[in-house]
Amino acid sequence: MQDFSRAEGSKNHRASFYKASNNIIDYIQYLQNKYRGLSERLEEARKERAAIIEETIQLLKNNKVKLGKQLGRCNNAEINRELLNAINTLNYIEKEKVQINLIKINNRYELICSLGRQLEALSENLTRYRVLENDYDEEVEIILPRKNKSNTNSEKDAEPIDVPSKKEAQTTSALETEEGLAEDKLEKVVAIKPANANLAQQLEQIHESYQDEVSTDHNDESAELTETETSEIYQESEDIYIDPEKLFDTQEMVAIQSEVDYALDANDNSSDYYQEDENQVDDENDYVLFTINAKITLAEIAKNVYQDENCWEDIYYYGDNQEKIDLKALENELTVEEIVSSPGYLADVTLQFPTSLEVRKEKSEETISRSRAA
Amino acid sequence: MVFSVKNVIELSGGKKYIVADTLEINNIWYYYLYEIDSEEKIIKDVKRIITTVSENNNILVKSINGTLATEIETKFKERQNI
């Protein structure tokens, strides 16, 4: 510790203190002056930029060009994007003006960013001399509640808003401007010259390889098309076996289809084995018995299982179905057409359904000829 | 048109590019560039679409980004395919 009992020591210490504090004051004043100067230049550049933007807006308005977003609300990247898009719709002279304005705007923006960085650096220097306020402990912290229209009673319990500190905000803005700069930087062309033979050759190779890629892609596409076509054809062929679930979400349709499929499979599997006794097997396996539910009509079954609504006639003439359907028509005093197309009339009636189209047709033709003969 | 195909351009940032293609849309010239190394020996796989503006006898290069860049790149590729 300094010996303050001695005059010399005390004086030296006081002189040193005042000298140091004056130095600090001078430095702070220097910072203030520098900040003031930079800030004025920044304001000037900002106003110039705003004026150029205003002029450009007027220019675009005169040419009836509509922008996606108001330029006044755009950041620099958005202004560039909007103006570059707008340029395409202008004639040569106006376009040149907007292009020049765009350059001026970008130049000012670059200057503003540069000055802004200097101002930030100055404020960083100032933070080293930050003085704690005397009433720091007594300061009242104001916590603003979250805006919640639906729940006004719970305002007191609401959590405070996370307001970013000034420093954080400054850092974010600095980052944003840097990103903006990187995106929108205008670069000056220093030199133009023809490429050497090596580069020219490489460029040609790139073009050739690109063309090869394109042609390969085309081949692949054609191959894919063929596959697609094949799958479509395959799908079409499969459509013969219509999925009843897709058309009717009823258990009845599923049951009929599965019964028919099963019968078909059984028929296929047993056809070789029972080749000698073909007629007998057909008689046994070429139809399935199914009891019709009150919710579905015979016409619907024909449409969804045999893909043809008119097939109900074949079913009608098949086996002993005609007798059963005629009986129901007689009971209800309706025509056969009405019976097969209205639900409920054939409820709990068990009919025979042929398993294949050929059988069905042959049988129906036979039955019709028989009935005609009779 | 400021640059021609197979021109090598050097920018103030120090990077060098070779002009792969040029395209004019509504009286504005766009240039499809590939970056090259400083010794002008290798073409890098770094593409860039630019347009130019002139101020005070200087040629300034402006990068084209976003949807406009995508549209122009598609047109460049279509031309290459032809």
Coordinates of N, CA, C and O in Angstrom, one line a residue, chain B residues 3-68:
Chain B
F3 N -19.2 -11.4 -71.4 CA -18.2 -12.5 -71.5 C -18.7 -13.5 -72.6 O -19.9 -13.6 -72.9
S4 N -17.7 -14.2 -73.1 CA -18.0 -15.3 -74.1 C -17.7 -16.7 -73.4 O -17.0 -16.7 -72.4
V5 N -18.3 -17.7 -74.1 CA -18.0 -19.0 -73.6 C -16.5 -19.3 -73.7 O -15.8 -18.9 -74.6
K6 N -16.0 -20.0 -72.7 CA -14.6 -20.3 -72.5 C -13.7 -19.1 -72.2 O -12.5 -19.2 -72.3
N7 N -14.3 -18.0 -71.7 CA -13.6 -16.9 -71.1 C -13.2 -17.3 -69.7 O -14.0 -17.9 -69.0
V8 N -12.1 -16.9 -69.3 CA -11.7 -17.0 -67.9 C -11.8 -15.6 -67.3 O -11.3 -14.6 -67.8
I9 N -12.6 -15.5 -66.2 CA -12.7 -14.2 -65.5 C -12.2 -14.3 -64.1 O -12.4 -15.3 -63.4
E10 N -11.6 -13.2 -63.7 CA -11.1 -13.1 -62.3 C -11.8 -12.0 -61.6 O -12.0 -10.9 -62.1
L11 N -12.3 -12.4 -60.4 CA -13.1 -11.4 -59.7 C -12.2 -10.8 -58.6 O -11.2 -11.3 -58.2
S12 N -12.8 -9.6 -58.0 CA -12.0 -8.9 -57.0 C -11.8 -9.8 -55.8 O -10.8 -9.5 -55.0
G13 N -12.7 -10.7 -55.5 CA -12.5 -11.6 -54.4 C -11.3 -12.6 -54.5 O -10.9 -13.2 -53.6
G14 N -10.8 -12.7 -55.7 CA -9.6 -13.5 -56.0 C -10.0 -14.8 -56.7 O -9.1 -15.5 -57.1
K15 N -11.3 -15.1 -56.8 CA -11.7 -16.4 -57.4 C -11.7 -16.2 -58.9 O -11.9 -15.2 -59.4
K16 N -11.4 -17.4 -59.5 CA -11.4 -17.4 -61.0 C -12.5 -18.3 -61.5 O -12.8 -19.4 -60.9
Y17 N -13.1 -18.0 -62.6 CA -14.2 -18.8 -63.2 C -14.0 -18.9 -64.7 O -13.4 -18.1 -65.3
I18 N -14.6 -20.0 -65.2 CA -14.6 -20.2 -66.6 C -16.1 -20.1 -67.1 O -16.9 -20.7 -66.4
V19 N -16.3 -19.4 -68.2 CA -17.7 -19.3 -68.6 C -18.1 -20.5 -69.4 O -17.5 -20.8 -70.4
A20 N -19.1 -21.2 -68.9 CA -19.5 -22.5 -69.5 C -20.6 -22.2 -70.6 O -20.7 -22.9 -71.6
D21 N -21.4 -21.2 -70.3 CA -22.5 -20.9 -71.2 C -23.0 -19.5 -70.9 O -22.9 -19.0 -69.9
T22 N -23.7 -19.0 -72.0 CA -24.3 -17.7 -71.8 C -25.8 -17.8 -72.3 O -26.1 -18.6 -73.1
L23 N -26.6 -16.9 -71.7 CA -28.0 -17.0 -72.0 C -28.6 -15.6 -71.9 O -28.3 -14.9 -70.9
E24 N -29.4 -15.2 -72.9 CA -30.1 -13.9 -72.8 C -31.5 -14.1 -72.5 O -32.2 -14.8 -73.3
I25 N -32.0 -13.5 -71.5 CA -33.4 -13.5 -71.2 C -33.9 -12.1 -71.0 O -33.4 -11.4 -70.1
N26 N -34.9 -11.6 -71.8 CA -35.4 -10.3 -71.7 C -34.3 -9.2 -71.7 O -34.2 -8.3 -70.8
N27 N -33.4 -9.3 -72.6 CA -32.3 -8.3 -72.7 C -31.3 -8.4 -71.6 O -30.4 -7.4 -71.5
I28 N -31.3 -9.4 -70.7 CA -30.3 -9.5 -69.7 C -29.5 -10.7 -70.0 O -30.1 -11.8 -70.2
W29 N -28.2 -10.6 -69.9 CA -27.3 -11.7 -70.1 C -27.0 -12.4 -68.8 O -26.7 -11.7 -67.9
Y30 N -27.2 -13.7 -68.8 CA -26.8 -14.5 -67.7 C -25.6 -15.4 -68.1 O -25.6 -15.9 -69.2
Y31 N -24.8 -15.7 -67.1 CA -23.6 -16.5 -67.4 C -23.5 -17.7 -66.5 O -23.7 -17.5 -65.2
Y32 N -23.3 -18.8 -67.0 CA -23.1 -20.0 -66.2 C -21.6 -20.3 -66.1 O -20.9 -20.5 -67.0
L33 N -21.2 -20.2 -64.8 CA -19.7 -20.3 -64.6 C -19.4 -21.6 -63.8 O -20.2 -22.0 -63.0
Y34 N -18.2 -22.0 -64.0 CA -17.5 -23.0 -63.2 C -16.3 -22.4 -62.6 O -15.6 -21.7 -63.2
E35 N -16.1 -22.7 -61.3 CA -14.9 -22.1 -60.6 C -13.7 -22.9 -61.1 O -13.8 -24.2 -61.3
I36 N -12.6 -22.2 -61.2 CA -11.4 -22.9 -61.5 C -10.3 -22.6 -60.5 O -10.5 -21.6 -59.7
D37 N -9.3 -23.4 -60.4 CA -8.2 -23.1 -59.4 C -7.4 -21.9 -59.9 O -7.5 -21.4 -61.0
S38 N -6.6 -21.4 -58.9 CA -5.9 -20.1 -59.2 C -4.9 -20.3 -60.3 O -4.5 -19.3 -61.0
E39 N -4.4 -21.5 -60.5 CA -3.4 -21.8 -61.5 C -4.0 -22.1 -62.9 O -3.3 -22.4 -63.9
E40 N -5.3 -22.0 -62.9 CA -6.1 -22.2 -64.2 C -5.8 -23.6 -64.8 O -5.5 -23.7 -66.0
K41 N -5.8 -24.6 -64.0 CA -5.5 -26.0 -64.5 C -6.7 -26.9 -64.3 O -6.9 -27.8 -65.1
I42 N -7.5 -26.7 -63.2 CA -8.6 -27.6 -62.9 C -9.9 -26.9 -62.8 O -10.0 -25.8 -62.2
I43 N -10.9 -27.5 -63.4 CA -12.3 -26.9 -63.3 C -12.9 -27.6 -62.1 O -13.0 -28.8 -62.0
K44 N -13.3 -26.8 -61.1 CA -13.9 -27.3 -59.9 C -15.4 -27.6 -60.1 O -16.0 -27.0 -61.0
D45 N -16.0 -28.4 -59.3 CA -17.4 -28.7 -59.4 C -18.2 -27.7 -58.6 O -19.1 -28.0 -57.8
V46 N -17.9 -26.4 -58.8 CA -18.6 -25.3 -58.1 C -19.2 -24.4 -59.2 O -18.5 -23.8 -60.0
K47 N -20.6 -24.5 -59.3 CA -21.2 -23.7 -60.4 C -21.8 -22.4 -59.8 O -22.1 -22.3 -58.6
R48 N -21.9 -21.4 -60.7 CA -22.4 -20.1 -60.3 C -23.1 -19.5 -61.5 O -22.6 -19.5 -62.6
I49 N -24.3 -18.9 -61.2 CA -25.0 -18.2 -62.2 C -24.9 -16.7 -61.9 O -25.2 -16.3 -60.8
I50 N -24.5 -15.9 -62.9 CA -24.3 -14.5 -62.6 C -24.9 -13.6 -63.7 O -25.2 -14.1 -64.8
T51 N -25.1 -12.4 -63.4 CA -25.3 -11.4 -64.4 C -24.4 -10.2 -64.1 O -23.7 -10.2 -63.1
T52 N -24.3 -9.3 -65.1 CA -23.3 -8.2 -64.9 C -24.0 -6.9 -64.9 O -25.1 -6.7 -65.5
V53 N -23.4 -5.9 -64.2 CA -23.9 -4.5 -64.3 C -22.6 -3.7 -64.4 O -21.6 -4.0 -63.9
S54 N -22.8 -2.6 -65.1 CA -21.6 -1.7 -65.2 C -21.9 -0.4 -64.5 O -22.9 0.2 -64.6
E55 N -20.8 0.1 -63.8 CA -20.9 1.4 -63.1 C -19.5 2.0 -63.2 O -18.5 1.3 -62.8
N56 N -19.4 3.2 -63.6 CA -18.2 3.9 -63.7 C -17.1 3.1 -64.5 O -16.0 3.0 -64.0
N57 N -17.5 2.6 -65.6 CA -16.6 1.8 -66.4 C -16.1 0.5 -65.8 O -15.1 0.0 -66.2
N58 N -16.7 0.1 -64.7 CA -16.3 -1.1 -64.0 C -17.4 -2.2 -64.3 O -18.6 -1.8 -64.3
I59 N -17.0 -3.4 -64.5 CA -18.0 -4.5 -64.7 C -18.1 -5.1 -63.3 O -17.2 -5.6 -62.7
L60 N -19.4 -5.1 -62.8 CA -19.6 -5.7 -61.5 C -20.4 -7.0 -61.7 O -21.3 -7.0 -62.6
V61 N -20.1 -8.0 -61.0 CA -20.8 -9.3 -61.1 C -21.8 -9.5 -60.0 O -21.5 -9.2 -58.8
K62 N -23.0 -9.9 -60.3 CA -24.0 -10.1 -59.3 C -24.5 -11.5 -59.4 O -24.8 -12.0 -60.5
S63 N -24.4 -12.2 -58.3 CA -24.9 -13.6 -58.3 C -26.4 -13.7 -58.4 O -27.1 -12.9 -57.8
I64 N -26.8 -14.7 -59.1 CA -28.3 -15.0 -59.1 C -28.6 -16.1 -58.3 O -28.0 -17.2 -58.4
N65 N -29.6 -15.9 -57.3 CA -29.9 -17.0 -56.4 C -31.4 -17.3 -56.5 O -32.1 -16.5 -57.1
G66 N -31.8 -18.2 -55.7 CA -33.3 -18.5 -55.5 C -33.9 -19.1 -56.8 O -33.3 -19.8 -57.6
T67 N -35.2 -18.8 -56.9 CA -36.0 -19.5 -58.0 C -35.5 -19.0 -59.4 O -35.5 -19.8 -60.3
L68 N -35.1 -17.8 -59.5 CA -34.6 -17.3 -60.8 C -33.4 -18.1 -61.2 O -33.3 -18.5 -62.4

